[in-house]
mmCIF file with all atom_site columns, C-alpha atoms in Angstrom:
data_model
loop_
_atom_site.group_PDB
_atom_site.id
_atom_site.type_symbol
_atom_site.label_atom_id
_atom_site.label_alt_id
_atom_site.label_comp_id
_atom_site.label_asym_id
_atom_site.label_entity_id
_atom_site.label_seq_id
_atom_site.pdbx_PDB_ins_code
_atom_site.Cartn_x
_atom_site.Cartn_y
_atom_site.Cartn_z
_atom_site.occupancy
_atom_site.B_iso_or_equiv
_atom_site.pdbx_formal_charge
_atom_site.auth_seq_id
_atom_site.auth_comp_id
_atom_site.auth_asym_id
_atom_site.auth_atom_id
_atom_site.pdbx_PDB_model_num
ATOM 1  C CA . UNK R 1 1  ? 96.203  62.298 178.172 1.00 48.00 ? 39  UNK R CA 1
ATOM 2  C CA . UNK R 1 2  ? 92.773  62.481 180.618 1.00 60.00 ? 40  UNK R CA 1
ATOM 3  C CA . UNK R 1 3  ? 90.923  64.671 180.971 1.00 62.00 ? 41  UNK R CA 1
ATOM 4  C CA . UNK R 1 4  ? 92.476  66.040 184.183 1.00 81.00 ? 42  UNK R CA 1
ATOM 5  C CA . UNK R 1 5  ? 96.008  65.856 182.983 1.00 88.00 ? 43  UNK R CA 1
ATOM 6  C CA . UNK R 1 6  ? 94.044  67.917 179.855 1.00 88.00 ? 44  UNK R CA 1
ATOM 7  C CA . UNK R 1 7  ? 92.812  70.430 182.463 1.00 90.00 ? 45  UNK R CA 1
ATOM 8  C CA . UNK R 1 8  ? 96.145  70.233 184.734 1.00 92.00 ? 46  UNK R CA 1
ATOM 9  C CA . UNK R 1 9  ? 97.967  71.029 181.558 1.00 94.00 ? 47  UNK R CA 1
ATOM 10 C CA . UNK R 1 10 ? 95.884  74.406 180.330 1.00 95.00 ? 48  UNK R CA 1
ATOM 11 C CA . UNK R 1 11 ? 95.472  75.557 183.668 1.00 95.00 ? 49  UNK R CA 1
ATOM 12 C CA . UNK R 1 12 ? 99.441  75.871 184.383 1.00 97.00 ? 50  UNK R CA 1
ATOM 13 C CA . UNK R 1 13 ? 99.671  77.220 180.104 1.00 98.00 ? 51  UNK R CA 1
ATOM 14 C CA . UNK R 1 14 ? 97.118  80.025 181.797 1.00 98.00 ? 52  UNK R CA 1
ATOM 15 C CA . UNK R 1 15 ? 98.922  80.891 184.405 1.00 97.00 ? 53  UNK R CA 1
ATOM 16 C CA . UNK R 1 16 ? 102.074 81.460 181.914 1.00 98.00 ? 54  UNK R CA 1
ATOM 17 C CA . UNK R 1 17 ? 99.505  83.100 179.198 1.00 98.00 ? 55  UNK R CA 1
ATOM 18 C CA . UNK R 1 18 ? 98.739  85.236 182.623 1.00 98.00 ? 56  UNK R CA 1
ATOM 19 C CA . UNK R 1 19 ? 102.962 86.135 183.654 1.00 98.00 ? 57  UNK R CA 1
ATOM 20 C CA . UNK R 1 20 ? 102.993 87.463 179.723 1.00 98.00 ? 58  UNK R CA 1
ATOM 21 C CA . UNK R 1 21 ? 99.820  89.459 180.260 1.00 98.00 ? 59  UNK R CA 1
ATOM 22 C CA . UNK R 1 22 ? 97.591  87.579 177.145 1.00 98.00 ? 60  UNK R CA 1
ATOM 23 C CA . UNK R 1 23 ? 94.688  87.421 179.245 1.00 98.00 ? 61  UNK R CA 1
ATOM 24 C CA . UNK R 1 24 ? 92.208  86.446 176.546 1.00 98.00 ? 62  UNK R CA 1
ATOM 25 C CA . UNK R 1 25 ? 94.366  83.422 176.043 1.00 98.00 ? 63  UNK R CA 1
ATOM 26 C CA . UNK R 1 26 ? 94.889  82.466 179.556 1.00 98.00 ? 64  UNK R CA 1
ATOM 27 C CA . UNK R 1 27 ? 91.020  83.188 179.648 1.00 98.00 ? 65  UNK R CA 1
ATOM 28 C CA . UNK R 1 28 ? 90.369  80.341 177.010 1.00 98.00 ? 66  UNK R CA 1
ATOM 29 C CA . UNK R 1 29 ? 92.467  78.089 178.705 1.00 97.00 ? 67  UNK R CA 1
ATOM 30 C CA . UNK R 1 30 ? 90.694  77.887 181.539 1.00 96.00 ? 68  UNK R CA 1
ATOM 31 C CA . UNK R 1 31 ? 87.952  78.556 179.881 1.00 96.00 ? 69  UNK R CA 1
ATOM 32 C CA . UNK R 1 32 ? 88.386  75.247 178.428 1.00 94.00 ? 70  UNK R CA 1
ATOM 33 C CA . UNK R 1 33 ? 89.316  73.628 181.454 1.00 93.00 ? 71  UNK R CA 1
ATOM 34 C CA . UNK R 1 34 ? 86.153  73.807 183.773 1.00 94.00 ? 72  UNK R CA 1
ATOM 35 C CA . UNK R 1 35 ? 84.603  72.731 180.484 1.00 90.00 ? 73  UNK R CA 1
ATOM 36 C CA . UNK R 1 36 ? 83.482  69.406 181.615 1.00 71.00 ? 74  UNK R CA 1
ATOM 37 C CA . UNK R 1 37 ? 83.871  69.903 185.294 1.00 68.00 ? 75  UNK R CA 1
ATOM 38 C CA . UNK R 1 38 ? 83.470  65.766 186.228 1.00 69.00 ? 76  UNK R CA 1
ATOM 39 C CA . UNK R 1 39 ? 85.916  64.933 185.375 1.00 72.00 ? 77  UNK R CA 1
ATOM 40 C CA . UNK R 1 40 ? 87.958  67.704 187.536 1.00 85.00 ? 78  UNK R CA 1
ATOM 41 C CA . UNK R 1 41 ? 89.328  67.663 191.140 1.00 89.00 ? 79  UNK R CA 1
ATOM 42 C CA . UNK R 1 42 ? 88.142  70.658 193.964 1.00 91.00 ? 80  UNK R CA 1
ATOM 43 C CA . UNK R 1 43 ? 92.292  71.616 193.891 1.00 92.00 ? 81  UNK R CA 1
ATOM 44 C CA . UNK R 1 44 ? 92.660  72.171 189.940 1.00 93.00 ? 82  UNK R CA 1
ATOM 45 C CA . UNK R 1 45 ? 88.823  73.293 189.627 1.00 94.00 ? 83  UNK R CA 1
ATOM 46 C CA . UNK R 1 46 ? 89.006  76.230 192.484 1.00 96.00 ? 84  UNK R CA 1
ATOM 47 C CA . UNK R 1 47 ? 93.004  76.938 190.432 1.00 96.00 ? 85  UNK R CA 1
ATOM 48 C CA . UNK R 1 48 ? 91.426  77.351 186.958 1.00 96.00 ? 86  UNK R CA 1
ATOM 49 C CA . UNK R 1 49 ? 88.406  79.195 189.001 1.00 97.00 ? 87  UNK R CA 1
ATOM 50 C CA . UNK R 1 50 ? 91.233  81.742 190.517 1.00 98.00 ? 88  UNK R CA 1
ATOM 51 C CA . UNK R 1 51 ? 93.250  82.223 186.499 1.00 98.00 ? 89  UNK R CA 1
ATOM 52 C CA . UNK R 1 52 ? 90.038  82.899 185.292 1.00 98.00 ? 90  UNK R CA 1
ATOM 53 C CA . UNK R 1 53 ? 89.046  85.186 187.544 1.00 98.00 ? 91  UNK R CA 1
ATOM 54 C CA . UNK R 1 54 ? 92.378  86.956 187.263 1.00 98.00 ? 92  UNK R CA 1
ATOM 55 C CA . UNK R 1 55 ? 92.243  86.812 183.552 1.00 98.00 ? 93  UNK R CA 1
ATOM 56 C CA . UNK R 1 56 ? 88.651  88.558 183.302 1.00 98.00 ? 94  UNK R CA 1
ATOM 57 C CA . UNK R 1 57 ? 89.832  90.849 185.914 1.00 97.00 ? 95  UNK R CA 1
ATOM 58 C CA . UNK R 1 58 ? 93.315  91.982 183.547 1.00 97.00 ? 96  UNK R CA 1
ATOM 59 C CA . UNK R 1 59 ? 90.634  92.604 180.552 1.00 97.00 ? 97  UNK R CA 1
ATOM 60 C CA . UNK R 1 60 ? 87.883  94.315 182.369 1.00 96.00 ? 98  UNK R CA 1
ATOM 61 C CA . UNK R 1 61 ? 85.912  92.339 182.580 1.00 96.00 ? 99  UNK R CA 1
ATOM 62 C CA . UNK R 1 62 ? 84.588  92.515 186.347 1.00 97.00 ? 100 UNK R CA 1
ATOM 63 C CA . UNK R 1 63 ? 81.503  91.624 186.876 1.00 97.00 ? 101 UNK R CA 1
ATOM 64 C CA . UNK R 1 64 ? 82.331  87.794 185.652 1.00 97.00 ? 102 UNK R CA 1
ATOM 65 C CA . UNK R 1 65 ? 86.055  87.795 187.309 1.00 98.00 ? 103 UNK R CA 1
ATOM 66 C CA . UNK R 1 66 ? 83.881  88.273 190.380 1.00 98.00 ? 104 UNK R CA 1
ATOM 67 C CA . UNK R 1 67 ? 81.761  85.418 189.813 1.00 98.00 ? 105 UNK R CA 1
ATOM 68 C CA . UNK R 1 68 ? 84.186  83.135 189.387 1.00 98.00 ? 106 UNK R CA 1
ATOM 69 C CA . UNK R 1 69 ? 86.261  83.827 191.895 1.00 98.00 ? 107 UNK R CA 1
ATOM 70 C CA . UNK R 1 70 ? 82.965  84.150 194.709 1.00 98.00 ? 108 UNK R CA 1
ATOM 71 C CA . UNK R 1 71 ? 83.039  80.637 193.449 1.00 97.00 ? 109 UNK R CA 1
ATOM 72 C CA . UNK R 1 72 ? 86.924  79.944 194.021 1.00 98.00 ? 110 UNK R CA 1
ATOM 73 C CA . UNK R 1 73 ? 86.407  81.329 197.716 1.00 98.00 ? 111 UNK R CA 1
ATOM 74 C CA . UNK R 1 74 ? 83.231  79.249 198.125 1.00 97.00 ? 112 UNK R CA 1
ATOM 75 C CA . UNK R 1 75 ? 85.293  76.075 197.191 1.00 96.00 ? 113 UNK R CA 1
ATOM 76 C CA . UNK R 1 76 ? 88.109  77.189 199.122 1.00 96.00 ? 114 UNK R CA 1
ATOM 77 C CA . UNK R 1 77 ? 87.396  80.056 201.896 1.00 96.00 ? 115 UNK R CA 1
ATOM 78 C CA . UNK R 1 78 ? 91.213  80.152 203.292 1.00 96.00 ? 116 UNK R CA 1
ATOM 79 C CA . UNK R 1 79 ? 92.507  80.910 199.834 1.00 97.00 ? 117 UNK R CA 1
ATOM 80 C CA . UNK R 1 80 ? 94.449  84.343 200.784 1.00 97.00 ? 118 UNK R CA 1
ATOM 81 C CA . UNK R 1 81 ? 95.468  84.878 197.025 1.00 97.00 ? 119 UNK R CA 1
ATOM 82 C CA . UNK R 1 82 ? 91.621  84.304 195.636 1.00 98.00 ? 120 UNK R CA 1
ATOM 83 C CA . UNK R 1 83 ? 90.381  86.406 198.759 1.00 97.00 ? 121 UNK R CA 1
ATOM 84 C CA . UNK R 1 84 ? 92.643  89.109 198.314 1.00 98.00 ? 122 UNK R CA 1
ATOM 85 C CA . UNK R 1 85 ? 91.325  89.612 194.518 1.00 98.00 ? 123 UNK R CA 1
ATOM 86 C CA . UNK R 1 86 ? 87.767  89.403 195.241 1.00 97.00 ? 124 UNK R CA 1
ATOM 87 C CA . UNK R 1 87 ? 87.950  92.194 197.269 1.00 97.00 ? 125 UNK R CA 1
ATOM 88 C CA . UNK R 1 88 ? 90.243  94.429 194.722 1.00 97.00 ? 126 UNK R CA 1
ATOM 89 C CA . UNK R 1 89 ? 87.755  93.561 192.613 1.00 97.00 ? 127 UNK R CA 1
ATOM 90 C CA . UNK R 1 90 ? 85.244  93.590 194.499 1.00 96.00 ? 128 UNK R CA 1
ATOM 91 C CA . UNK R 1 91 ? 86.140  97.477 195.057 1.00 96.00 ? 129 UNK R CA 1
ATOM 92 C CA . UNK R 1 92 ? 86.532  97.929 191.856 1.00 94.00 ? 130 UNK R CA 1
ATOM 93 C CA . UNK R 1 93 ? 82.903  97.213 190.817 1.00 91.00 ? 131 UNK R CA 1
ATOM 94 C CA . UNK R 1 94 ? 79.754  99.657 190.585 1.00 82.00 ? 132 UNK R CA 1
ATOM 95 C CA . UNK R 1 95 ? 78.037  98.949 194.249 1.00 69.00 ? 133 UNK R CA 1
ATOM 96 C CA . UNK R 1 96 ? 74.931  97.451 192.538 1.00 52.00 ? 134 UNK R CA 1
ATOM 97 C CA . UNK R 1 97 ? 76.746  94.929 191.138 1.00 61.00 ? 135 UNK R CA 1
ATOM 98 C CA . UNK R 1 98 ? 78.193  92.917 194.124 1.00 57.00 ? 136 UNK R CA 1
ATOM 99 C CA . UNK R 1 99 ? 75.566  91.099 195.681 1.00 54.00 ? 137 UNK R CA 1
#
């Protein structure tokens, strides 16, 4: 299986795991998908960062969620879902952590 196909499968499984509230498993899937970014399309990279950001937000790992969502937004500045999640995470972070 080619890397981009494997990454797509992992991203799709992460989405299912997010819906099942299996946050850590979702975070692990997208982290694996992002591990070798040279084979990843930009759209799939944004999707993976977004889903990992959501998983990390749910796990209470807000600074890491902020980093992922910020990277996703930089790559896709018109993505409303990413923007909304990033605003939600920023509102939950202490002021000193948002930079």
